[in-house]
């Protein structure tokens, strides 16, 4: 049986050939060019490696559905280059990769900077719903709304060329890889593990960031033992683009003081550097400075429940599942446990059918039984599982043949409402 090789990431080196390696990671929907204004200064002291997310910036479109998988691909790329130990700075999703590396591979990370990052990005439902929007409508609507999330209104109005560049970055991203990255963010939550990060960490946020702003930054600082906070005024989510000088100054200061660059294999391989001359406006920042697996029957039952609860949330959404569990009492609690453990932890988790196929079966069965409340929930679940509105329509046409026209008529009315709600971009 042949081994599956981990796909390498698209990358670029800048800076002196034998300098310590500093890696900078991108935000969802961006390319390595988001770091263009930082590289000239950083590359004076470090061998700067920039990398692209799969399907971003022309990178090969091999979707990665978890932050752990992205981190594994980055490490595989670094192993191929002979880079063992490095400093790491990441923005948003790139910051999540940095957290994953510091937690799972602490021997590789010398120092860490987290920009517009969070131990948990919003709620899983928010990112899964964004994936539904992209799967149904493509990336154009997300692309057009990106500047509103990334930049302050004043910056976007004053810098139309940069605003259009941001739109083009998202527009040219592979939709499947964007959806997978949304799934990666939906499944990311390291809030309970922050105390295990043992490297000096700079946490940097834009004062006006409505996505992952100062509140999320302070959560990171409170949880990481050796962390300090820097809040950059006049900046939103893409802080390195909106306030490049402030971010550059903070990164240089952090990595110069918190990173002992001794002979520990920090130097990069022999790769010709690319130099760029970029003028930078000045802006001053405001800175504030597991147990052994349980093999018992009870342990197996707990595993089924935990697996079922995770899958139930992924398909039906946190709000639906929370409501069902919150409404359970002494009379109905055992039933909710049965549903979670056996329907989701046992049957839905079996390998014989993929999640899309199980959603098709569920929709047909619910129409046949006339279970309309559950049908609405599973229509949302089908969209989250990867079915397109066109595919759901085909399933319902099939039910018209086998379940009767009145049942299919009711199903189409419910499904149309759900599809409209789920595929409209969030404001």
CSV table of C-alpha atoms in Angstrom, one decimal:
chain,number,residue,atom,x,y,z
A,1,UNK,CA,0.0,0.0,0.0
A,2,UNK,CA,1.5,3.3,-1.1
A,3,UNK,CA,2.0,6.1,1.4
A,4,UNK,CA,0.1,9.4,0.9
A,5,UNK,CA,2.6,12.3,0.7
A,6,UNK,CA,1.6,15.5,2.5
A,7,UNK,CA,1.3,18.2,-0.1
A,8,UNK,CA,3.9,21.0,0.2
A,9,UNK,CA,2.8,24.6,0.5
A,10,UNK,CA,3.7,27.4,-1.9
A,11,UNK,CA,6.4,29.5,-0.3
A,12,UNK,CA,8.9,32.3,-1.0
A,13,UNK,CA,12.2,33.2,0.8
A,14,UNK,CA,13.6,36.7,1.3
A,15,UNK,CA,16.6,37.8,3.3
A,16,UNK,CA,20.2,36.6,4.0
A,17,UNK,CA,20.8,33.0,3.1
A,18,UNK,CA,22.2,31.9,6.5
A,19,UNK,CA,20.1,34.1,8.8
A,20,UNK,CA,17.6,32.6,11.3
A,21,UNK,CA,14.3,31.7,9.7
A,22,UNK,CA,11.2,33.8,10.4
A,23,UNK,CA,8.0,32.5,9.0
A,24,UNK,CA,5.0,34.8,8.3
A,25,UNK,CA,1.5,33.2,7.8
A,26,UNK,CA,-1.5,34.6,5.9
A,27,UNK,CA,-5.1,35.4,6.7
A,28,UNK,CA,-8.0,33.6,5.1
A,29,UNK,CA,-8.6,35.0,1.6
A,30,UNK,CA,-5.1,36.7,1.3
A,31,UNK,CA,-1.8,35.8,-0.3
A,32,UNK,CA,1.8,36.2,0.9
A,33,UNK,CA,1.6,39.7,-0.6
A,34,UNK,CA,-0.2,40.9,2.5
A,35,UNK,CA,3.3,41.0,4.1
A,36,UNK,CA,5.0,43.0,1.3
A,37,UNK,CA,5.4,46.1,3.5
A,38,UNK,CA,7.0,44.2,6.3
A,39,UNK,CA,9.5,42.0,4.4
A,40,UNK,CA,12.2,44.7,3.5
A,41,UNK,CA,12.8,45.5,7.1
A,42,UNK,CA,12.4,42.0,8.5
A,43,UNK,CA,14.7,40.6,5.8
A,44,UNK,CA,17.6,42.7,7.1
A,45,UNK,CA,17.9,40.3,10.1
A,46,UNK,CA,16.0,37.2,9.2
A,47,UNK,CA,15.5,34.7,6.4
A,48,UNK,CA,11.8,35.4,5.9
A,49,UNK,CA,9.6,32.6,4.6
A,50,UNK,CA,6.1,33.5,3.4
A,51,UNK,CA,3.6,30.8,2.5
A,52,UNK,CA,0.2,30.7,0.8
A,53,UNK,CA,-2.9,28.8,1.9
A,54,UNK,CA,-3.9,26.0,-0.5
A,55,UNK,CA,-5.7,27.5,-3.5
A,56,UNK,CA,-4.7,31.0,-2.6
A,57,UNK,CA,-2.4,33.1,-4.8
A,58,UNK,CA,-2.2,30.4,-7.4
A,59,UNK,CA,-1.1,27.8,-4.9
A,60,UNK,CA,-2.1,24.2,-5.7
A,61,UNK,CA,-5.7,23.6,-4.8
A,62,UNK,CA,-5.4,20.8,-2.2
A,63,UNK,CA,-8.0,21.7,0.4
A,64,UNK,CA,-7.0,21.4,4.1
A,65,UNK,CA,-10.0,21.1,6.4
A,66,UNK,CA,-8.3,21.7,9.7
A,67,UNK,CA,-5.7,23.9,11.3
A,68,UNK,CA,-3.8,20.8,12.3
A,69,UNK,CA,-3.6,19.8,8.7
A,70,UNK,CA,-2.3,23.2,7.6
A,71,UNK,CA,0.3,23.0,10.4
A,72,UNK,CA,1.4,19.6,9.2
A,73,UNK,CA,1.7,20.7,5.6
A,74,UNK,CA,3.8,23.7,6.8
A,75,UNK,CA,6.1,21.4,8.8
A,76,UNK,CA,6.4,19.0,5.9
A,77,UNK,CA,7.4,21.9,3.7
A,78,UNK,CA,10.0,23.1,6.3
A,79,UNK,CA,11.4,19.6,6.7
A,80,UNK,CA,12.0,19.4,3.0
A,81,UNK,CA,13.9,22.7,3.2
A,82,UNK,CA,15.9,21.6,6.2
A,83,UNK,CA,14.4,24.2,8.5
A,84,UNK,CA,14.1,22.8,12.0
A,85,UNK,CA,13.6,25.8,14.4
A,86,UNK,CA,12.1,29.1,13.5
A,87,UNK,CA,10.3,32.2,14.7
A,88,UNK,CA,6.7,32.5,13.6
A,89,UNK,CA,4.2,35.4,13.0
A,90,UNK,CA,0.7,34.7,11.7
A,91,UNK,CA,-2.4,36.8,10.9
A,92,UNK,CA,-5.9,35.4,11.7
A,93,UNK,CA,-5.9,31.9,10.2
A,94,UNK,CA,-2.1,32.1,10.0
A,95,UNK,CA,-2.1,32.9,13.7
A,96,UNK,CA,-4.2,29.8,14.4
A,97,UNK,CA,-1.5,27.8,12.6
A,98,UNK,CA,1.1,29.5,14.9
A,99,UNK,CA,-0.9,28.5,18.0
A,100,UNK,CA,-1.2,24.9,16.7
A,101,UNK,CA,2.6,24.7,16.1
A,102,UNK,CA,3.4,26.2,19.5
A,103,UNK,CA,1.1,23.6,21.2
A,104,UNK,CA,1.9,20.5,19.2
A,105,UNK,CA,5.5,21.1,18.1
A,106,UNK,CA,7.0,23.4,20.8
A,107,UNK,CA,10.5,22.2,20.0
A,108,UNK,CA,10.2,23.9,16.5
A,109,UNK,CA,9.0,27.3,17.6
A,110,UNK,CA,11.5,29.8,19.0
A,111,UNK,CA,9.2,32.8,19.4
A,112,UNK,CA,5.6,33.6,18.4
A,113,UNK,CA,3.6,36.6,17.2
A,114,UNK,CA,-0.2,36.4,16.9
A,115,UNK,CA,-1.9,39.1,14.8
A,116,UNK,CA,-5.6,39.6,14.6
A,117,UNK,CA,-5.8,36.1,16.1
A,118,UNK,CA,-8.0,34.3,18.6
A,119,UNK,CA,-8.1,31.0,20.4
A,120,UNK,CA,-11.5,30.5,18.9
A,121,UNK,CA,-12.8,32.4,15.8
A,122,UNK,CA,-16.4,33.3,16.2
A,123,UNK,CA,-18.7,30.3,16.3
A,124,UNK,CA,-18.5,27.1,14.2
A,125,UNK,CA,-21.9,28.0,12.7
A,126,UNK,CA,-20.7,31.3,11.4
A,127,UNK,CA,-17.9,29.8,9.4
A,128,UNK,CA,-19.9,26.8,8.2
A,129,UNK,CA,-22.6,29.2,7.0
A,130,UNK,CA,-20.0,31.2,5.1
A,131,UNK,CA,-18.9,27.9,3.4
A,132,UNK,CA,-22.6,27.3,2.4
A,133,UNK,CA,-22.7,30.8,0.9
A,134,UNK,CA,-19.5,30.2,-1.2
A,135,UNK,CA,-20.6,26.7,-2.2
A,136,UNK,CA,-24.0,28.1,-3.4
A,137,UNK,CA,-23.0,31.5,-4.9
A,138,UNK,CA,-19.2,31.4,-5.4
A,139,UNK,CA,-16.8,33.9,-3.9
A,140,UNK,CA,-17.9,37.1,-5.6
A,141,UNK,CA,-20.1,38.3,-2.7
A,142,UNK,CA,-17.5,37.4,-0.1
A,143,UNK,CA,-14.9,39.2,-2.1
A,144,UNK,CA,-16.9,42.4,-2.4
A,145,UNK,CA,-17.5,42.5,1.3
A,146,UNK,CA,-14.0,41.7,2.4
A,147,UNK,CA,-12.7,45.3,2.6
A,148,UNK,CA,-15.5,46.0,5.1
A,149,UNK,CA,-14.1,43.3,7.4
A,150,UNK,CA,-10.4,44.0,6.7
A,151,UNK,CA,-10.0,47.8,6.7
A,152,UNK,CA,-11.4,50.8,8.5
A,153,UNK,CA,-13.8,52.9,6.4
A,154,UNK,CA,-11.3,55.8,6.2
A,155,UNK,CA,-8.5,53.6,4.9
A,156,UNK,CA,-10.7,51.9,2.3
A,157,UNK,CA,-11.9,55.2,1.0
A,158,UNK,CA,-8.4,56.7,0.8
A,159,UNK,CA,-6.8,53.7,-0.7
A,160,UNK,CA,-9.0,52.4,-3.6
A,161,UNK,CA,-6.1,50.5,-5.2
A,162,UNK,CA,-5.4,48.5,-2.1
A,163,UNK,CA,-9.2,47.9,-1.6
A,164,UNK,CA,-9.5,46.5,-5.1
A,165,UNK,CA,-6.4,44.4,-4.6
A,166,UNK,CA,-8.0,42.9,-1.6
A,167,UNK,CA,-11.2,42.1,-3.6
A,168,UNK,CA,-9.1,40.5,-6.3
A,169,UNK,CA,-7.2,38.3,-3.8
A,170,UNK,CA,-10.5,36.7,-2.6
A,171,UNK,CA,-12.0,36.6,-6.0
A,172,UNK,CA,-9.1,34.5,-7.4
A,173,UNK,CA,-9.1,32.1,-4.6
A,174,UNK,CA,-10.1,28.5,-5.2
A,175,UNK,CA,-13.7,28.2,-3.8
A,176,UNK,CA,-13.2,24.6,-2.5
A,177,UNK,CA,-10.0,25.6,-0.6
A,178,UNK,CA,-11.8,28.7,0.8
A,179,UNK,CA,-14.6,26.5,2.1
A,180,UNK,CA,-12.1,24.0,3.6
A,181,UNK,CA,-10.4,26.9,5.4
A,182,UNK,CA,-13.7,28.0,6.8
A,183,UNK,CA,-14.2,24.4,8.1
A,184,UNK,CA,-10.7,24.7,9.6
A,185,UNK,CA,-11.7,27.8,11.5
A,186,UNK,CA,-15.0,26.3,12.5
A,187,UNK,CA,-13.3,23.4,14.2
A,188,UNK,CA,-10.5,25.4,15.9
A,189,UNK,CA,-10.7,26.0,19.6
A,190,UNK,CA,-7.6,26.0,21.9
A,191,UNK,CA,-9.0,28.1,24.7
A,192,UNK,CA,-8.4,25.4,27.3
A,193,UNK,CA,-4.7,24.9,26.1
A,194,UNK,CA,-3.3,28.4,26.1
A,195,UNK,CA,-1.4,27.8,29.3
A,196,UNK,CA,0.8,25.2,27.7
A,197,UNK,CA,2.3,27.7,25.2
A,198,UNK,CA,5.9,28.1,26.5
A,199,UNK,CA,7.5,30.6,24.1
A,200,UNK,CA,7.6,34.4,24.3
A,201,UNK,CA,4.5,35.7,22.5
A,202,UNK,CA,3.5,39.0,21.1
A,203,UNK,CA,-0.3,39.4,20.6
A,204,UNK,CA,-1.1,42.3,18.3
A,205,UNK,CA,-4.6,43.6,17.4
A,206,UNK,CA,-6.1,46.6,15.5
A,207,UNK,CA,-8.0,48.9,17.7
A,208,UNK,CA,-11.0,48.9,15.2
A,209,UNK,CA,-11.0,45.2,14.3
A,210,UNK,CA,-14.6,43.9,14.5
A,211,UNK,CA,-13.5,40.4,13.6
A,212,UNK,CA,-10.8,39.5,16.1
A,213,UNK,CA,-10.1,42.7,18.0
A,214,UNK,CA,-8.6,43.7,21.4
A,215,UNK,CA,-11.1,41.6,23.3
A,216,UNK,CA,-9.8,38.4,21.6
A,217,UNK,CA,-6.3,39.6,22.0
A,218,UNK,CA,-6.7,40.0,25.7
A,219,UNK,CA,-8.0,36.5,26.0
A,220,UNK,CA,-4.8,35.2,24.4
A,221,UNK,CA,-2.6,37.4,26.7
A,222,UNK,CA,-4.5,36.2,29.7
A,223,UNK,CA,-4.0,32.6,28.8
A,224,UNK,CA,-0.5,32.5,27.5
A,225,UNK,CA,2.1,32.7,30.3
A,226,UNK,CA,4.7,34.8,28.5
A,227,UNK,CA,2.7,37.1,26.3
A,228,UNK,CA,2.4,40.8,25.9
A,229,UNK,CA,-0.3,42.9,24.1
A,230,UNK,CA,0.1,45.6,21.5
A,231,UNK,CA,-3.0,47.4,20.2
A,232,UNK,CA,-2.4,49.4,17.0
A,233,UNK,CA,-4.7,52.5,16.6
A,234,UNK,CA,-6.4,53.2,13.3
A,235,UNK,CA,-6.4,49.6,12.1
A,236,UNK,CA,-8.9,46.9,11.5
A,237,UNK,CA,-8.4,43.2,10.7
A,238,UNK,CA,-5.6,43.3,8.2
A,239,UNK,CA,-3.3,45.3,10.5
A,240,UNK,CA,-0.1,44.6,8.5
A,241,UNK,CA,-1.6,46.2,5.4
A,242,UNK,CA,-3.4,49.1,7.1
A,243,UNK,CA,-0.6,50.1,9.5
A,244,UNK,CA,2.5,48.5,8.0
A,245,UNK,CA,5.1,50.6,9.9
A,246,UNK,CA,3.6,50.0,13.3
A,247,UNK,CA,3.4,46.2,12.7
A,248,UNK,CA,6.9,46.1,11.4
A,249,UNK,CA,8.3,48.0,14.4
A,250,UNK,CA,6.5,45.7,16.8
A,251,UNK,CA,7.7,42.5,15.1
A,252,UNK,CA,11.3,43.7,14.9
A,253,UNK,CA,11.3,44.6,18.5
A,254,UNK,CA,9.6,41.4,19.6
A,255,UNK,CA,11.8,38.9,17.6
A,256,UNK,CA,15.0,40.9,18.4
A,257,UNK,CA,14.4,40.7,22.1
A,258,UNK,CA,12.6,37.5,22.6
A,259,UNK,CA,14.4,35.1,20.3
A,260,UNK,CA,17.9,33.8,21.3
A,261,UNK,CA,19.4,33.3,17.8
A,262,UNK,CA,22.1,30.9,18.8
A,263,UNK,CA,23.4,28.0,16.6
A,264,UNK,CA,20.3,25.8,17.0
A,265,UNK,CA,19.7,25.0,13.4
A,266,UNK,CA,17.8,28.3,12.8
A,267,UNK,CA,19.5,29.1,9.6
A,268,UNK,CA,17.6,28.5,6.4
A,269,UNK,CA,18.7,26.6,3.3
A,270,UNK,CA,20.5,28.1,0.3
A,271,UNK,CA,17.8,29.9,-1.7
A,272,UNK,CA,18.3,33.1,-3.7
A,273,UNK,CA,16.6,36.0,-2.0
A,274,UNK,CA,14.3,38.5,-3.7
A,275,UNK,CA,14.7,42.1,-2.5
A,276,UNK,CA,12.0,44.8,-2.8
A,277,UNK,CA,12.2,48.5,-2.0
A,278,UNK,CA,9.0,49.7,-0.4
A,279,UNK,CA,8.5,53.1,1.2
A,280,UNK,CA,6.5,52.8,4.5
A,281,UNK,CA,4.5,55.6,6.1
A,282,UNK,CA,5.2,56.0,9.8
A,283,UNK,CA,2.6,55.2,12.5
A,284,UNK,CA,3.3,54.8,16.2
A,285,UNK,CA,1.6,51.9,18.0
A,286,UNK,CA,0.1,51.9,21.4
A,287,UNK,CA,1.4,48.8,23.1
A,288,UNK,CA,0.3,47.2,26.3
A,289,UNK,CA,3.0,45.7,27.2
A,290,UNK,CA,-3.8,14.2,28.3
A,291,UNK,CA,-4.7,11.0,30.3
A,292,UNK,CA,-4.4,7.5,28.9
A,293,UNK,CA,-7.4,6.4,26.8
A,294,UNK,CA,-10.2,4.7,28.7
A,295,UNK,CA,-10.7,1.2,27.2
A,296,UNK,CA,-13.6,0.2,29.4
A,297,UNK,CA,-17.1,-0.2,28.3
A,298,UNK,CA,-18.0,3.1,30.0
A,299,UNK,CA,-15.1,4.8,28.1
A,300,UNK,CA,-16.4,3.4,24.8
A,301,UNK,CA,-19.9,4.7,25.6
A,302,UNK,CA,-18.4,8.1,26.4
A,303,UNK,CA,-16.5,8.1,23.1
A,304,UNK,CA,-19.7,7.4,21.2
A,305,UNK,CA,-21.4,10.2,22.9
A,306,UNK,CA,-18.6,12.7,22.3
A,307,UNK,CA,-18.2,11.6,18.7
A,308,UNK,CA,-22.0,11.9,18.2
A,309,UNK,CA,-22.2,15.3,19.8
A,310,UNK,CA,-19.4,16.7,17.6
A,311,UNK,CA,-21.0,15.4,14.4
A,312,UNK,CA,-24.5,16.4,15.4
A,313,UNK,CA,-23.2,20.0,16.0
A,314,UNK,CA,-21.3,20.0,12.7
A,315,UNK,CA,-24.4,18.9,10.7
A,316,UNK,CA,-27.3,20.6,12.5
A,317,UNK,CA,-25.5,23.6,14.0
A,318,UNK,CA,-24.7,24.7,17.6
A,319,UNK,CA,-28.0,26.6,18.0
A,320,UNK,CA,-30.2,23.7,17.1
A,321,UNK,CA,-28.3,21.2,19.2
A,322,UNK,CA,-28.0,23.6,22.2
A,323,UNK,CA,-31.8,24.2,22.1
A,324,UNK,CA,-32.5,20.4,22.0
A,325,UNK,CA,-30.1,19.7,24.9
A,326,UNK,CA,-31.2,22.8,27.0
A,327,UNK,CA,-34.9,21.7,26.7
A,328,UNK,CA,-34.1,18.2,27.9
A,329,UNK,CA,-35.2,17.4,31.5
A,330,UNK,CA,-35.3,14.3,33.7
A,331,UNK,CA,-38.1,12.9,31.5
A,332,UNK,CA,-36.5,13.5,28.0
A,333,UNK,CA,-32.8,13.5,28.9
A,334,UNK,CA,-32.3,9.8,28.2
A,335,UNK,CA,-33.8,10.3,24.8
A,336,UNK,CA,-31.4,13.1,23.9
A,337,UNK,CA,-28.5,10.9,25.0
A,338,UNK,CA,-29.8,8.0,22.8
A,339,UNK,CA,-30.1,10.3,19.8
A,340,UNK,CA,-26.6,11.7,20.3
A,341,UNK,CA,-24.9,8.4,21.1
A,342,UNK,CA,-26.6,6.0,18.7
A,343,UNK,CA,-28.1,8.1,15.8
A,344,UNK,CA,-25.0,10.3,15.5
A,345,UNK,CA,-22.1,8.6,17.4
A,346,UNK,CA,-22.9,5.2,15.9
A,347,UNK,CA,-24.9,5.3,12.7
A,348,UNK,CA,-24.0,8.8,11.2
A,349,UNK,CA,-20.4,8.1,12.0
A,350,UNK,CA,-20.1,4.8,10.2
A,351,UNK,CA,-17.7,4.7,7.3
A,352,UNK,CA,-20.0,3.1,4.7
A,353,UNK,CA,-21.5,6.4,3.4
A,354,UNK,CA,-20.0,9.8,3.3
A,355,UNK,CA,-21.8,12.7,5.0
A,356,UNK,CA,-23.3,14.0,1.8
A,357,UNK,CA,-24.9,10.6,1.0
A,358,UNK,CA,-26.3,10.4,4.5
A,359,UNK,CA,-27.9,13.8,4.2
A,360,UNK,CA,-29.6,12.7,1.0
A,361,UNK,CA,-31.0,9.6,2.7
A,362,UNK,CA,-32.1,11.7,5.7
A,363,UNK,CA,-33.9,14.2,3.5
A,364,UNK,CA,-35.8,11.6,1.6
A,365,UNK,CA,-36.8,9.7,4.8
A,366,UNK,CA,-38.0,12.8,6.5
A,367,UNK,CA,-40.2,13.8,3.5
A,368,UNK,CA,-41.6,10.3,3.5
A,369,UNK,CA,-42.5,10.5,7.2
A,370,UNK,CA,-43.7,14.1,7.1
A,371,UNK,CA,-41.3,15.2,9.8
A,372,UNK,CA,-41.2,18.8,8.7
A,373,UNK,CA,-39.4,20.5,11.7
A,374,UNK,CA,-36.6,17.9,11.4
A,375,UNK,CA,-36.7,18.3,7.6
A,376,UNK,CA,-35.9,22.0,7.9
A,377,UNK,CA,-33.0,21.3,10.3
A,378,UNK,CA,-31.6,18.6,8.0
A,379,UNK,CA,-31.9,20.8,5.0
A,380,UNK,CA,-29.5,23.2,6.7
A,381,UNK,CA,-27.4,20.2,7.7
A,382,UNK,CA,-27.3,19.1,4.0
A,383,UNK,CA,-26.0,22.4,3.0
A,384,UNK,CA,-23.3,22.3,5.7
A,385,UNK,CA,-22.4,18.7,4.6
A,386,UNK,CA,-21.6,19.9,1.1
A,387,UNK,CA,-24.8,19.5,-0.9
A,388,UNK,CA,-25.6,22.3,-3.2
A,389,UNK,CA,-29.1,23.8,-3.6
A,390,UNK,CA,-29.3,22.1,-7.0
A,391,UNK,CA,-28.5,18.7,-5.5
A,392,UNK,CA,-31.1,19.2,-2.8
A,393,UNK,CA,-33.6,20.0,-5.5
A,394,UNK,CA,-32.8,16.7,-7.2
A,395,UNK,CA,-33.4,14.8,-4.0
A,396,UNK,CA,-36.8,16.5,-3.6
A,397,UNK,CA,-37.7,15.7,-7.2
A,398,UNK,CA,-37.0,12.1,-6.4
A,399,UNK,CA,-39.3,12.3,-3.3
A,400,UNK,CA,-42.1,13.6,-5.6
A,401,UNK,CA,-41.9,10.3,-7.5
A,402,UNK,CA,-41.7,8.0,-4.4
A,403,UNK,CA,-43.4,9.9,-1.6
A,404,UNK,CA,-46.1,11.8,-3.6
A,405,UNK,CA,-46.7,15.3,-4.9
A,406,UNK,CA,-48.3,16.8,-1.8
A,407,UNK,CA,-45.3,15.7,0.4
A,408,UNK,CA,-42.8,17.0,-2.1
A,409,UNK,CA,-44.7,20.3,-2.5
A,410,UNK,CA,-44.4,20.9,1.3
A,411,UNK,CA,-40.7,19.9,1.2
A,412,UNK,CA,-39.9,22.3,-1.7
A,413,UNK,CA,-41.6,25.2,0.2
A,414,UNK,CA,-39.6,24.5,3.4
A,415,UNK,CA,-36.3,23.9,1.6
A,416,UNK,CA,-36.6,27.0,-0.5
A,417,UNK,CA,-37.0,29.1,2.6
A,418,UNK,CA,-34.0,27.4,4.3
A,419,UNK,CA,-31.8,27.7,1.2
A,420,UNK,CA,-32.5,31.4,0.8
A,421,UNK,CA,-31.7,32.0,4.5
A,422,UNK,CA,-28.5,30.0,4.5
A,423,UNK,CA,-27.1,31.1,1.2
A,424,UNK,CA,-27.5,34.9,1.8
A,425,UNK,CA,-24.2,36.4,2.8
A,426,UNK,CA,-24.1,37.6,6.4
A,427,UNK,CA,-24.1,41.4,6.9
